[in-house]
């Protein structure tokens, strides 16, 4: 039997825009997702937009009970910026009432909430000013963070600033999956830098707020593995880790942007515009903990015909198709549990063994209803196997001294996922879109209850 440390967090993660629904109701203003869907619904899987996502706004009490039923002792979701401050300045009282009731309900059911401030949902009023391209976004975000700490700081003791900041950078400014869907690496770097400063200013606001609690950031880590040990392939690995992982992890935890990253950006004419006090602000506002979302590794090799200076990340590292890979065919992502051990060791050895947790791990599967058993329950044994394999590696890392305090799955109930709509399902509970968003537990949910109750398996 594998046992985890006492008080280990067992739970799941989600986000406001993917679960709340009521996207254009109760005083919430539009986000880039609402607007993009209005402009280009054909981009979204089966025209499924952000308007009616799983309806937690009305069903949160049932959801919280369902969390408890499967043994969850913690849950991470986010606040919607556009709901709390519809114009960026004015507090929406309906939002305060909703979030306070939701958070209190979690506490009443012994579910520790971890509350995140930004999960890809840029308010439209800010996008019109340039979104994260504009420096004023940093102050706007700090004001929002401060407001959230004031309104909910008595209930929430674990806060995070951003979920996967690299994703809105690369999806919005390089690969076309998020609005504004442009391709401009220089802008991508500036957007990333302003996001970093917004994070830093939110941490500063938290420290000034004297909320009794801790603050962290949630980062997606795809550890890079190089095709070979040739100097060229190893350089590709190094550049990938610098751009994708160290760009946020180093400043957030160690208080410094790596010199090698600055040099890499300089060589490629990609340095962002900065302000003179930024360096000190970064140094003074490091996090208390880190959440790491892990789904897949990144296999890289030296680029064959790179453009110099780089205009795309692929000019620095190219994807390498590892012949031995195991793939989740629905999502097209490699399944490589060993990376979780490598991440645990990285946190121990390179990041001062800071407390961290697996804030997302999961397996999206299409058309899951075909796996229903005779009682109508989805028999997702593949998801149980997936979790076990990952937990074995995580446990090995903890035994080797890594300071990991929890494991959260993506996700609790099937949810809407950006351009993919409801195509791939990840939940412990299925959600029936044709039947009032009815939630039904899957086999993995029942298995998770045993896991959490036994603190291991
Ligand atoms: C994470 C995000 O990267 O992966 C979630 O934090 C997302 O918002 C999840 O839904 C699963 O990815 P996808 O694209 O299959 O929904």
Short mmCIF file of N, CA, C and O and ligand atoms in Angstrom, two decimals, residues 18 119-120 163-164 293 295 331 333 360 410 417-418 420 424 426, ligand 1:
data_model
loop_
_atom_site.label_atom_id
_atom_site.label_comp_id
_atom_site.label_asym_id
_atom_site.label_seq_id
_atom_site.Cartn_x
_atom_site.Cartn_y
_atom_site.Cartn_z
N UNK A 18 -15.43 27.95 -16.74
CA UNK A 18 -15.74 26.62 -17.26
C UNK A 18 -16.88 25.93 -16.52
O UNK A 18 -17.31 24.86 -16.94
N UNK A 119 -8.21 32.70 -14.70
CA UNK A 119 -8.11 31.44 -15.44
C UNK A 119 -8.52 31.73 -16.89
O UNK A 119 -9.63 31.37 -17.32
N UNK A 120 -7.69 32.42 -17.61
CA UNK A 120 -7.85 32.72 -19.05
C UNK A 120 -9.02 33.67 -19.36
O UNK A 120 -9.33 33.87 -20.54
N UNK A 163 -3.77 30.88 -13.18
CA UNK A 163 -3.66 29.51 -13.65
C UNK A 163 -2.93 29.53 -14.99
O UNK A 163 -3.34 30.23 -15.92
N UNK A 164 -1.85 28.80 -15.08
CA UNK A 164 -1.13 28.57 -16.34
C UNK A 164 -0.95 29.85 -17.16
O UNK A 164 -1.45 29.94 -18.30
N UNK A 293 0.40 22.08 -12.71
CA UNK A 293 -0.50 21.30 -13.56
C UNK A 293 0.37 20.45 -14.46
O UNK A 293 1.19 20.98 -15.23
N UNK A 295 0.23 17.42 -17.32
CA UNK A 295 -0.50 16.51 -18.21
C UNK A 295 0.45 15.70 -19.08
O UNK A 295 0.24 14.54 -19.32
N UNK A 331 -7.14 13.31 -26.71
CA UNK A 331 -6.56 14.64 -26.55
C UNK A 331 -5.26 14.78 -27.33
O UNK A 331 -4.77 15.88 -27.56
N UNK A 333 -2.40 13.83 -26.28
CA UNK A 333 -1.30 14.15 -25.37
C UNK A 333 -0.59 12.87 -24.91
O UNK A 333 -1.25 11.84 -24.65
N UNK A 360 -3.30 20.13 -11.10
CA UNK A 360 -4.12 19.49 -12.15
C UNK A 360 -3.34 18.32 -12.72
O UNK A 360 -2.13 18.40 -12.93
N UNK A 410 -7.97 17.27 -12.63
CA UNK A 410 -8.85 17.97 -13.54
C UNK A 410 -9.78 16.90 -14.07
O UNK A 410 -9.30 16.02 -14.76
N UNK A 417 -14.73 23.31 -22.18
CA UNK A 417 -13.31 23.61 -22.32
C UNK A 417 -13.00 24.45 -23.55
O UNK A 417 -12.63 23.93 -24.60
N UNK A 418 -13.20 25.76 -23.43
CA UNK A 418 -12.70 26.69 -24.43
C UNK A 418 -13.15 26.27 -25.84
O UNK A 418 -14.31 25.90 -26.01
N UNK A 420 -12.72 23.65 -27.38
CA UNK A 420 -13.12 22.24 -27.45
C UNK A 420 -14.50 21.96 -26.87
O UNK A 420 -14.96 20.80 -26.91
N UNK A 424 -14.05 16.61 -24.85
CA UNK A 424 -13.36 15.65 -23.98
C UNK A 424 -13.85 15.80 -22.55
O UNK A 424 -13.92 16.91 -22.04
N UNK A 426 -13.54 15.03 -18.48
CA UNK A 426 -12.48 14.79 -17.50
C UNK A 426 -13.00 14.46 -16.10
O UNK A 426 -12.23 14.16 -15.21
C1 LIG B 1 -5.60 22.93 -18.24
C2 LIG B 1 -6.47 24.12 -17.99
O1 LIG B 1 -4.53 23.29 -19.03
O2 LIG B 1 -6.11 21.85 -18.93
C3 LIG B 1 -7.95 23.86 -18.10
O3 LIG B 1 -6.17 24.74 -16.76
C4 LIG B 1 -8.26 22.88 -19.21
O4 LIG B 1 -8.64 25.07 -18.23
C5 LIG B 1 -7.50 21.59 -18.91
O5 LIG B 1 -9.61 22.66 -19.39
C6 LIG B 1 -7.73 20.45 -19.88
O6 LIG B 1 -7.39 20.80 -21.18
P1 LIG B 1 -8.46 20.76 -22.33
O7 LIG B 1 -7.96 21.68 -23.37
O8 LIG B 1 -8.54 19.35 -22.82
O9 LIG B 1 -9.74 21.21 -21.71
#
